[in-house]
Short mmCIF file of C-alpha atoms in Angstrom, two decimals:
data_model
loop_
_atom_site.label_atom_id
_atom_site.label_comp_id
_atom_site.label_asym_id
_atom_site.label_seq_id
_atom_site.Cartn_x
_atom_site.Cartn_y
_atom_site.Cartn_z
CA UNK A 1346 -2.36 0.99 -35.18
CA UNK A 1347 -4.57 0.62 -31.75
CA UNK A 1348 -2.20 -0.94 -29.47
CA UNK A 1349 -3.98 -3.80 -27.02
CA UNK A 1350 -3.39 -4.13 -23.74
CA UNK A 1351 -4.95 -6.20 -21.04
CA UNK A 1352 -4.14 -5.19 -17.39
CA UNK A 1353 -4.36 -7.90 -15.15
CA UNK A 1354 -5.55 -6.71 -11.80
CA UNK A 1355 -7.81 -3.91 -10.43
CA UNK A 1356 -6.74 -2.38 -7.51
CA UNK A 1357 -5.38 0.64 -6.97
CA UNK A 1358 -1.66 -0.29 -8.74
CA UNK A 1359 -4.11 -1.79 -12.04
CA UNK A 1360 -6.41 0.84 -12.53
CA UNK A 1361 -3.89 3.65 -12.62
CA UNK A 1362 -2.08 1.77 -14.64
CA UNK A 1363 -5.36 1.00 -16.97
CA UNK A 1364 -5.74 5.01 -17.07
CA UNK A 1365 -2.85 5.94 -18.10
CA UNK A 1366 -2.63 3.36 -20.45
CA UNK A 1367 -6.64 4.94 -21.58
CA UNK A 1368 -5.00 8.28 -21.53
CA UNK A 1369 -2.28 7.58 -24.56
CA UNK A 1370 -4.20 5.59 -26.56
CA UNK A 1371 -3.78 2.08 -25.77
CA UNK A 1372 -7.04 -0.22 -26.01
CA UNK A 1373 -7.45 -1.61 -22.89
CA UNK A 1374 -9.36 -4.46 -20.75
CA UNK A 1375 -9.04 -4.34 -17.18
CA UNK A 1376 -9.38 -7.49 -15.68
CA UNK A 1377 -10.81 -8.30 -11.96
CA UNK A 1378 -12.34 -11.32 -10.24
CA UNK A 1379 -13.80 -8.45 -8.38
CA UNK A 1380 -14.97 -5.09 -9.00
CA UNK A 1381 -12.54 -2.53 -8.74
CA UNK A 1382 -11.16 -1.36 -5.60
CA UNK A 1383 -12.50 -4.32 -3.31
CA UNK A 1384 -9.37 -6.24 -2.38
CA UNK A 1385 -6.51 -4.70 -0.90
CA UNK A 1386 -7.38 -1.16 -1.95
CA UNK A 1387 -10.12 -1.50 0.05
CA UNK A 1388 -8.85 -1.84 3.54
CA UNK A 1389 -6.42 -0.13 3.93
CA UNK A 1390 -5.39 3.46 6.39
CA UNK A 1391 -6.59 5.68 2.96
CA UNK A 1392 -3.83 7.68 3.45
CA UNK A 1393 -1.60 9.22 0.47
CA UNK A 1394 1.74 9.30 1.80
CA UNK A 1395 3.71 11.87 0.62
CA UNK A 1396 5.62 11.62 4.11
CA UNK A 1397 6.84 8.17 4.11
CA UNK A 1398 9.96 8.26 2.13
CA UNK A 1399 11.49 5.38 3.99
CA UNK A 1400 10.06 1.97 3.34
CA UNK A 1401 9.55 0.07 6.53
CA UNK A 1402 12.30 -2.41 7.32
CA UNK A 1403 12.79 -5.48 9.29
CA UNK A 1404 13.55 -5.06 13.02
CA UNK A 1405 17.58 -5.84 13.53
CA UNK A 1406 17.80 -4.24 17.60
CA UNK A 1407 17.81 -7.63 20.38
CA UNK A 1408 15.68 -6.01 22.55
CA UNK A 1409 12.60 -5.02 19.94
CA UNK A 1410 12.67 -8.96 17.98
CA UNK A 1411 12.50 -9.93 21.61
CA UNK A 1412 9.66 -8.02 22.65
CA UNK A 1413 8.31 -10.03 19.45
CA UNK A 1414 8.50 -12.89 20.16
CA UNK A 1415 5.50 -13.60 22.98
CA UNK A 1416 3.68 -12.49 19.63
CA UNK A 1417 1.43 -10.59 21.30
CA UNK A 1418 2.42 -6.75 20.31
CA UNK A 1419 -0.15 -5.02 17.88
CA UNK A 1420 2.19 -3.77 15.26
CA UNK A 1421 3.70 -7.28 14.42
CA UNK A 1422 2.26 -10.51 14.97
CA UNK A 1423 2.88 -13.72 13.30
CA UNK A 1424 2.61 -17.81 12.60
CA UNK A 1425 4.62 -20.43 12.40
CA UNK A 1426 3.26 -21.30 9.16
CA UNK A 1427 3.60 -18.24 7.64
CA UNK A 1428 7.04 -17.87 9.21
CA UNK A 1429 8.48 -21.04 7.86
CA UNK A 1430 6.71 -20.61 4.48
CA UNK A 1431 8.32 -17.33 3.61
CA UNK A 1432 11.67 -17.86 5.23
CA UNK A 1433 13.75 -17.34 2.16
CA UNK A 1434 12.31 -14.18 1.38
CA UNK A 1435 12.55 -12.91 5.15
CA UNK A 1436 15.70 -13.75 5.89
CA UNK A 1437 16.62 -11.52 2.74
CA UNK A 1438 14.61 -8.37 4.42
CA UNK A 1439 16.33 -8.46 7.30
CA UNK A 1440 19.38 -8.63 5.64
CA UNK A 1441 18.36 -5.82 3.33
CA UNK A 1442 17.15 -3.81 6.88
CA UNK A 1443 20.49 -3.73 7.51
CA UNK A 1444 21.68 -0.19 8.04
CA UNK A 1445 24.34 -0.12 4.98
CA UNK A 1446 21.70 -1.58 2.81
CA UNK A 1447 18.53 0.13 3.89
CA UNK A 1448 20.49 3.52 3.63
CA UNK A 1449 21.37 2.98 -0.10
CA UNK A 1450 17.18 1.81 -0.58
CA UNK A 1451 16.02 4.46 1.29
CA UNK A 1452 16.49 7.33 -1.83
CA UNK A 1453 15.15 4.88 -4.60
CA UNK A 1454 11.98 4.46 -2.56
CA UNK A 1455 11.97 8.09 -1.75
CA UNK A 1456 11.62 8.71 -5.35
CA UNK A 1457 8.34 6.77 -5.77
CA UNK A 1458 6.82 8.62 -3.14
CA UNK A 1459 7.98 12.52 -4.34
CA UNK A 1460 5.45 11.80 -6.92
CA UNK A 1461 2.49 10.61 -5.34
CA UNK A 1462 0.52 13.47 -4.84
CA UNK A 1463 1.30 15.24 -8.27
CA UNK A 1464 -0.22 12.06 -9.77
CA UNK A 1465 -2.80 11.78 -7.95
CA UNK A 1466 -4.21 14.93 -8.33
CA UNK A 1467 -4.59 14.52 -12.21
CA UNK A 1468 -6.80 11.02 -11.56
CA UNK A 1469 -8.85 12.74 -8.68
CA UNK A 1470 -9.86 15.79 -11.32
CA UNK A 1471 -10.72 12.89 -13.79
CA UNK A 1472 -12.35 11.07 -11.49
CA UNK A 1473 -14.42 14.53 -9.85
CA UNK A 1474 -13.47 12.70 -6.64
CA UNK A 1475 -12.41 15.71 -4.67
CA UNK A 1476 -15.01 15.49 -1.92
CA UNK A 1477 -13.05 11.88 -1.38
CA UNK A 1478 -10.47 13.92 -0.51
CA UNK A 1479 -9.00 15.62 2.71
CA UNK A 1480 -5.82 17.44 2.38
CA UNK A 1481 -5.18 18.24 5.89
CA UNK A 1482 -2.11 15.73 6.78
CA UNK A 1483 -2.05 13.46 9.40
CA UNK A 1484 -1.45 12.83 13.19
CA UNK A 1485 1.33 10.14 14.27
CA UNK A 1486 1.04 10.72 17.96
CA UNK A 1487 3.64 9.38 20.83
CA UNK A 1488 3.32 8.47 24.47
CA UNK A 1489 6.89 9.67 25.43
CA UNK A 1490 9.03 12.05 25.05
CA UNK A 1491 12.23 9.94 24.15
CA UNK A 1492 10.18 8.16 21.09
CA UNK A 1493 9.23 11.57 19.90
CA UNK A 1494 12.37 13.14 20.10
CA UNK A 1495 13.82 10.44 18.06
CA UNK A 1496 11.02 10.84 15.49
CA UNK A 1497 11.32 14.20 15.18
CA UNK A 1498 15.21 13.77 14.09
CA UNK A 1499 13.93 11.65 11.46
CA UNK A 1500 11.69 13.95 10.79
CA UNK A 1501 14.22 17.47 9.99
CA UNK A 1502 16.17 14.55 8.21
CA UNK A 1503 13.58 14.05 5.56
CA UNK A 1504 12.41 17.40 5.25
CA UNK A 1505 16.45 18.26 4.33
CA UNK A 1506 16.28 16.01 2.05
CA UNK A 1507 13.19 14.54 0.30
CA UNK A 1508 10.96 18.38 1.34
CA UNK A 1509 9.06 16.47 3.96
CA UNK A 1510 6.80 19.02 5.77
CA UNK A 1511 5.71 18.53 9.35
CA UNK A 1512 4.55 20.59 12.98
CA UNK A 1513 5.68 19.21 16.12
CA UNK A 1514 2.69 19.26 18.58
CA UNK A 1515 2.90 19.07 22.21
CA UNK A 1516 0.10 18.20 24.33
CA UNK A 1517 -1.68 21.34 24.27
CA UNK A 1518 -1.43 21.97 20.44
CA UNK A 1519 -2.49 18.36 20.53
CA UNK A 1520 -5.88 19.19 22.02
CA UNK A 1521 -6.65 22.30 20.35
CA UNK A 1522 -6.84 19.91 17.19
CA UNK A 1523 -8.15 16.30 18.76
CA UNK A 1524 -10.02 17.16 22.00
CA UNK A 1525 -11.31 13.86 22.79
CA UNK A 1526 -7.54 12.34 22.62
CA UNK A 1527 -6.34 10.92 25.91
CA UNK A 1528 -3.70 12.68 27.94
CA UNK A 1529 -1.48 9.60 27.84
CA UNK A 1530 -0.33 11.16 24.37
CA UNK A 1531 1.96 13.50 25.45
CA UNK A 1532 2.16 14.85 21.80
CA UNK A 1533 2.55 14.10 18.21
CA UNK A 1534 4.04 14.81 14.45
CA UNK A 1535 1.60 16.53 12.10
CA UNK A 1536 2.20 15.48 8.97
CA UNK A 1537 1.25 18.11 6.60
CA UNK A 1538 2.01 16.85 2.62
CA UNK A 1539 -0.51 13.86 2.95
CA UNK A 1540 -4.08 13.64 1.55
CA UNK A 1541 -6.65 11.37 3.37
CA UNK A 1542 -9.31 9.31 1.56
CA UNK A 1543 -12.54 8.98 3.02
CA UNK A 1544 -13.24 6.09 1.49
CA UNK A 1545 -10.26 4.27 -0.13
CA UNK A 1546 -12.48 1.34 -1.61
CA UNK A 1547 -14.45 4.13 -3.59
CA UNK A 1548 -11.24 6.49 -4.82
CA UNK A 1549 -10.33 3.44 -6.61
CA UNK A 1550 -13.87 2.77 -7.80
CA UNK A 1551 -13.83 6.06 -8.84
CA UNK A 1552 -10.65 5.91 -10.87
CA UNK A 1553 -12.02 3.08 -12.59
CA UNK A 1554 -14.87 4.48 -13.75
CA UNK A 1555 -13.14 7.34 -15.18
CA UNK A 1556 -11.11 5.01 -17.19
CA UNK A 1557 -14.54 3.12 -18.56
CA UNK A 1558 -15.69 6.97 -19.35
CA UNK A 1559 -12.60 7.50 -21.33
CA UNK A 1560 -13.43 4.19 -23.09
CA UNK A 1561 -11.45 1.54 -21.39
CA UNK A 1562 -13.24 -1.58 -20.71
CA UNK A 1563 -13.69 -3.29 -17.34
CA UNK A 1564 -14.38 -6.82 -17.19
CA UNK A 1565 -15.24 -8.74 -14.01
CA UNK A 1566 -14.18 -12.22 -14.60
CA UNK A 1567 -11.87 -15.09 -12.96
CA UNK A 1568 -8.55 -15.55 -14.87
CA UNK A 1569 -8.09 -18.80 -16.27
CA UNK A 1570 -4.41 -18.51 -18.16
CA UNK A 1571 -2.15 -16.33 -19.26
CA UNK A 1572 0.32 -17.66 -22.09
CA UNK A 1573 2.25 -16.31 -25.02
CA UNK A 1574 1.32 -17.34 -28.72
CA UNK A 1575 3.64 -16.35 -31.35
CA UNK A 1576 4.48 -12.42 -30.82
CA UNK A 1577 1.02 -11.68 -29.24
CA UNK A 1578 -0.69 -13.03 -25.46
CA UNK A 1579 -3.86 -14.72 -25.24
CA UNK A 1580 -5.59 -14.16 -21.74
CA UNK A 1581 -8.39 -16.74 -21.08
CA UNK A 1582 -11.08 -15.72 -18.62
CA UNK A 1583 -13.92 -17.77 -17.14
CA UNK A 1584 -15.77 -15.66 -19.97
CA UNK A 1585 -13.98 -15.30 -23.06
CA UNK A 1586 -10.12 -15.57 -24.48
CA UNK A 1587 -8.76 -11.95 -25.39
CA UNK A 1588 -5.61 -11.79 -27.86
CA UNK A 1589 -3.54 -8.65 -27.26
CA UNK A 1590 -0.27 -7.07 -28.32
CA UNK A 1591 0.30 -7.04 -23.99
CA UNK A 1592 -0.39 -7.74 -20.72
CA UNK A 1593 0.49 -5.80 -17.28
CA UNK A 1594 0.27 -8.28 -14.37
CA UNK A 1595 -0.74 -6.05 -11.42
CA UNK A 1596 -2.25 -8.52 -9.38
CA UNK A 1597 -0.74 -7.20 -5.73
CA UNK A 1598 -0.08 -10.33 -3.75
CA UNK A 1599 -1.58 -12.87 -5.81
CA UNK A 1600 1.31 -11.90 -8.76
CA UNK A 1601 4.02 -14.44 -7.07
CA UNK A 1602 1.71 -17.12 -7.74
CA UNK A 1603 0.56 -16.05 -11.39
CA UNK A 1604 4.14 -15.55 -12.57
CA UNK A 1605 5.54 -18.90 -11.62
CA UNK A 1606 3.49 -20.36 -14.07
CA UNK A 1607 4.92 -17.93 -16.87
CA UNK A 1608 8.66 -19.42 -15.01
CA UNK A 1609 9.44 -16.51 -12.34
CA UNK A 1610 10.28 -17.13 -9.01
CA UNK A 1611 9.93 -14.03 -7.20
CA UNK A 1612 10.83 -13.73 -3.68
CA UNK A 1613 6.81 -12.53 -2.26
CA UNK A 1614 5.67 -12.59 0.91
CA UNK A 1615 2.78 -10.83 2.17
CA UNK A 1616 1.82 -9.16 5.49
CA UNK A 1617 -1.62 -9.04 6.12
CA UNK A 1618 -3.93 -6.76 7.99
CA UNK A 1619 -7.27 -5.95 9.27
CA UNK A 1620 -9.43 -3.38 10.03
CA UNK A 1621 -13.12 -2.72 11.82
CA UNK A 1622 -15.26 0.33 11.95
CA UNK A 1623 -16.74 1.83 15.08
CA UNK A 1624 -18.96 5.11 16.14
CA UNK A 1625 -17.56 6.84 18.55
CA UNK A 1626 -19.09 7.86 22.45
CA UNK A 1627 -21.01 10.78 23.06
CA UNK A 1628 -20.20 13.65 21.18
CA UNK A 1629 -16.71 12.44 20.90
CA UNK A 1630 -15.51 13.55 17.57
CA UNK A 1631 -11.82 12.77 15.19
CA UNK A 1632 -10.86 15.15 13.19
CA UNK A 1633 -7.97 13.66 11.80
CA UNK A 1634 -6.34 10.57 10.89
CA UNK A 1635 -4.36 9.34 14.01
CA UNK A 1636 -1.59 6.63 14.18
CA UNK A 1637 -1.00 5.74 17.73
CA UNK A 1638 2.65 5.11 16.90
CA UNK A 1639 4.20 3.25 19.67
CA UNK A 1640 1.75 1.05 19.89
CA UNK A 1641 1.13 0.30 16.10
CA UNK A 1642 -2.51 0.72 14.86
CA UNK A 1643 -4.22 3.69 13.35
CA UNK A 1644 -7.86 5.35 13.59
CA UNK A 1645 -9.34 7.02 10.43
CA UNK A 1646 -12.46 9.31 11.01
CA UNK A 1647 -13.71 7.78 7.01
CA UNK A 1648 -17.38 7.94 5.62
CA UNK A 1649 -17.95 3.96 7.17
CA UNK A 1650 -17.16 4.85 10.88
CA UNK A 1651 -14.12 5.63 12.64
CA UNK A 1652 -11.75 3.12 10.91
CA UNK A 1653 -9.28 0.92 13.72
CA UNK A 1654 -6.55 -0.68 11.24
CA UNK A 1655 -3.99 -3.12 12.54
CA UNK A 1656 -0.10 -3.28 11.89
CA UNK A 1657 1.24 -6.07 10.12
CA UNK A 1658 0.36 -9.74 10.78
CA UNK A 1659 3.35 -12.05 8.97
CA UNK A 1660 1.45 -15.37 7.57
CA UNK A 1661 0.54 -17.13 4.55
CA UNK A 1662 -1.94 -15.31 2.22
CA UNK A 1663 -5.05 -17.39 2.27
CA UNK A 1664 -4.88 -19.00 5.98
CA UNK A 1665 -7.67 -18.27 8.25
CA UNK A 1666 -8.27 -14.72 9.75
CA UNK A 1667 -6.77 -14.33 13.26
CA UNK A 1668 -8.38 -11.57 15.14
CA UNK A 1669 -6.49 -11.31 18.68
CA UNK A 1670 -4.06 -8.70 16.84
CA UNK A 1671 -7.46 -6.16 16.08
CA UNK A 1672 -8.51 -7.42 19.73
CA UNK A 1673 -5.52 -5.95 20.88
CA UNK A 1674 -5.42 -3.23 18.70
CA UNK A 1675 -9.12 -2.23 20.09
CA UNK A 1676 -8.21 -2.32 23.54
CA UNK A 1677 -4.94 -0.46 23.16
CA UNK A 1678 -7.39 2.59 20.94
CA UNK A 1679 -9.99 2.26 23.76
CA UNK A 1680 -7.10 3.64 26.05
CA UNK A 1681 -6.66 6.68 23.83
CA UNK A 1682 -10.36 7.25 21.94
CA UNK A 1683 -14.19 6.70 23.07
CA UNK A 1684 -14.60 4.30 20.31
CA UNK A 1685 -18.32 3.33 20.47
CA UNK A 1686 -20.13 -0.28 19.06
CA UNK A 1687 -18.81 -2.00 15.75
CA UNK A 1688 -20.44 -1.27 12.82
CA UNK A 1689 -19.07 -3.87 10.79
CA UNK A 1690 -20.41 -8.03 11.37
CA UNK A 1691 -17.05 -9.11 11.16
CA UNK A 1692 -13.19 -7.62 10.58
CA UNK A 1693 -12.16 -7.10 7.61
CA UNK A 1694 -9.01 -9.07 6.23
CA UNK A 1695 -6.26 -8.50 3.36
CA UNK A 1696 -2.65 -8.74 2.32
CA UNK A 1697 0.27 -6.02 1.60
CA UNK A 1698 2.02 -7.72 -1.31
CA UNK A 1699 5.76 -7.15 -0.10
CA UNK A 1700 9.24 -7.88 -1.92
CA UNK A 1701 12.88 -8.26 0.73
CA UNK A 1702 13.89 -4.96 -0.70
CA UNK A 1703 11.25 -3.41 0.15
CA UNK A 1704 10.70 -1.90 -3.64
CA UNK A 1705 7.97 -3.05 -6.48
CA UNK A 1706 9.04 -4.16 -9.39
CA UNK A 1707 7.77 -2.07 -12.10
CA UNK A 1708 8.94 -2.81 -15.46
CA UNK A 1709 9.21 -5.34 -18.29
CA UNK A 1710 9.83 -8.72 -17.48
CA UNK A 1711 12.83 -9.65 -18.51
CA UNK A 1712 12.32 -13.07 -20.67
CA UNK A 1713 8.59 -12.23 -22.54
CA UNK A 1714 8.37 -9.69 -24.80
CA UNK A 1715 5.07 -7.66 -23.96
CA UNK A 1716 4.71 -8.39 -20.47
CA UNK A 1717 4.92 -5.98 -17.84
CA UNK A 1718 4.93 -6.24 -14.28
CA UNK A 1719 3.63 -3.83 -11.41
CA UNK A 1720 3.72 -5.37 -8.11
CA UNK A 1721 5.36 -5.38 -4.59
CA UNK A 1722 4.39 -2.36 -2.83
CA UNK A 1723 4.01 -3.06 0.06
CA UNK A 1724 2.48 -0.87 2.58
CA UNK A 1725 2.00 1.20 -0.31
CA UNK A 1726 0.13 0.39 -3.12
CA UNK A 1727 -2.61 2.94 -2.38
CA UNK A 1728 0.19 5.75 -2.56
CA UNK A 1729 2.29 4.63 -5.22
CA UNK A 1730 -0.78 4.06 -7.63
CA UNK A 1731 -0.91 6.37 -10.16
CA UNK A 1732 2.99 6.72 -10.07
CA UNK A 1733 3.13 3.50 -11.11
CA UNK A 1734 0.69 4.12 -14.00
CA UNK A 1735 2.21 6.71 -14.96
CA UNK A 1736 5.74 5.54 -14.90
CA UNK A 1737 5.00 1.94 -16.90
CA UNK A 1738 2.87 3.93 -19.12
CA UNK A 1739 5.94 5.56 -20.37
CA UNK A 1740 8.29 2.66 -20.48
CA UNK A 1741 5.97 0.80 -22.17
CA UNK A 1742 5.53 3.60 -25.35
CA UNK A 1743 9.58 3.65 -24.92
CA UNK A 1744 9.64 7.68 -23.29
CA UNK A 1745 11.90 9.05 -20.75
CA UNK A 1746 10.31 8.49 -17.11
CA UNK A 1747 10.36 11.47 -14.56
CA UNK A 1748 12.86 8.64 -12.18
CA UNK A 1749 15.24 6.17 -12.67
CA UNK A 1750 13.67 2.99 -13.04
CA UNK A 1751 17.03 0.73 -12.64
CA UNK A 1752 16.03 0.05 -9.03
CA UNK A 1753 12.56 -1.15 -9.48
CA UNK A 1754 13.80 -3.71 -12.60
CA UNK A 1755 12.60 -7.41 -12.43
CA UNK A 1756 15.99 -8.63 -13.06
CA UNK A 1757 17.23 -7.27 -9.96
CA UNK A 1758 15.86 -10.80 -8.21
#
């Protein structure tokens, strides 16, 4: 019999999962307030991050959660609001930042990521998305010597052992690749496993239509409930009511909220960011995708304008946007690129959807038959995608998965 499946959510985590789904057999309705790919798949660095096998922790060293707290840095900002409202599930980050805990993390995240470009590449061939696509790597670039040093031992660490490939540029390899960079880089880490997306909002667009090609439905509609009836789910939209053998809540940082009315508490917290598109001076021209990384916001040379994205600002989900972090950020990029005029009215805002252990949960839920949960990823959900989708796709019809999924288990919380 046609199994059917409603995925709730329709981001990057929801659609892959909606595709894979497609690609077995399953009938399925995805299921968006929005169209695909415009929430938090739509602002983010569009990078695919083969390269960042270690989830970001907490700061634990006195002398950075000083430098903090002024709150006027551009990779971490925060409220008092935000602070106070998620201190239950911060506390539990920095205790899980802790270097006997993050080490034991570190390969059970690094396992996600090994498979983030292998599926990818299937849903980009689907999708005939390729000219999306850059596979050229990336540039994390430093301002001293010291900080690079260190990075590059972290670096050789992950090549041994998660095959992390990289260059070490100095400053004249550095030019010969980014001319118009300023000479207070003194050099930088070329990452060389990631892909780059153009335009992140549209790979996901892109995805999705593949899946409605295929013969998987989209519908655009607010979610009213959710709710189990006898052995099947009913899912009531603003539209209709659909009854289906089960439901995958992928809804990125709004699945906290839905699941406490099914009677999970999850430990969520978000960290938002924004982002703004510029032209650039002149002639000046980016070639790549460049993280100024001791200062803590990125440029992306994407089909919009040269994208400025911010670090991470800790508050509550739906409070106001703030933007003396992008501010910063802009002044600090100014220093380094001849960014030009906006191009944008106003900054875009959104939310990484973020767990204390700094893993999604990806499996069933433990106490409802039929529902499945994908959420949690953090910075990300862009990468981790279609390893997602294809990972619950094969829990779900019961086969082995290419990992071991005991790490990423609801129960675990």
């Amino acid at each position: 019999m046609t199994r059917q499946t409603v995925v709730l959510g329709a981001g990057m985590v929801g659609v892959s999962i909606a595709w894979h789904l497609r690609q077995r057999g399953h009938e399925v309705t995805l299921i968006d307030r929005l169209q695909p790919g415009r929430e938090t798949s739509f602002g983010n660095a569009g990078i695919i991050q083969r390269e960042a096998v270690r989830p970001y922790p907490f700061p634990r060293d006195v002398k950075t959660l000083l430098s903090v707290l002024p709150n006027r840095r551009v990779d971490i900002r925060y409220r008092a609001a935000g602070m106070f409202s998620a201190a239950s599930p911060l506390l539990r980050y920095w205790l899980n930042s802790a270097p006997k805990n993050y080490q034991h993390i570190v390969p059970e995240y690094a396992s996600l990521i090994q498979l983030s470009l292998k599926t990818h590449g299937p849903m980009i061939d689907a999708a005939g998305a390729e000219h999306l696509v850059r596979r050229q790597g990336w540039l994390e670039l430093y301002r001293t010597p010291h900080k690079l040093a260190a990075r590059i031992k972290e670096a050789e660490e992950a090549r041994q052992l998660y095959g992390v490939q990289f260059e070490v540029l100095d400053r004249a390899a550095l030019a010969a690749k980014e001319p118009a960079i300023s000479d207070t880089i003194i050099g930088a880490i070329h990452w060389l496993d990631p892909w780059t997306v153009a335009d992140p909002g549209a790979l996901v667009a892109a995805y999705a239509q593949a899946f409605n090609d295929d013969g998987g439905r989209i519908l655009q509609a607010d979610i009213r409930s959710v709710q189990q009836v006898n052995r099947r789910w009913q899912v009531r939209t603003e539209t209709e009511t659909l009854e289906v053998d089960s439901v995958v809540v992928a809804l990125g940082p709004w699945a906290g909220k839905w699941l406490k009315e099914l009677g999970y508490r999850f430990p969520t917290f978000v960290k938002r960011g924004y982002h703004m598109h510029y032209s650039s001076q002149g002639e000046a021209k980016l070639n790549f995708w460049v993280m100024d990384a001791e200062v803590g916001y990125l440029l992306a040379p994407m089909n919009a304008g040269i994208r400025l994205t911010t670090g991470a600002e800790l508050d509550q989900l739906d409070a106001p946007a703030d933007v003396n972090q992008l501010s910063a950020a802009e002044k600090a990029a100014r220093s380094v690129f001849p960014l030009g005029e906006h191009r944008d009215d106003a900054p875009w805002k959104g939310a990484r959807p973020c767990l204390p252990d700094m893993k999604p949960v990806i499996g069933p839920a433990p106490r409802h038959p039929g529902l499945w949960l994908a959420f949690g990823h953090g910075h990300q959900g862009f990468t981790l995608g279609p390893a997602t989708g294809q990972l619950l796709t094969d829990m779900i019809e019961g086969t082995p998965t290419a990992i071991d999924m005991a790490p990423f288990r609801a129960d675990r919380f």
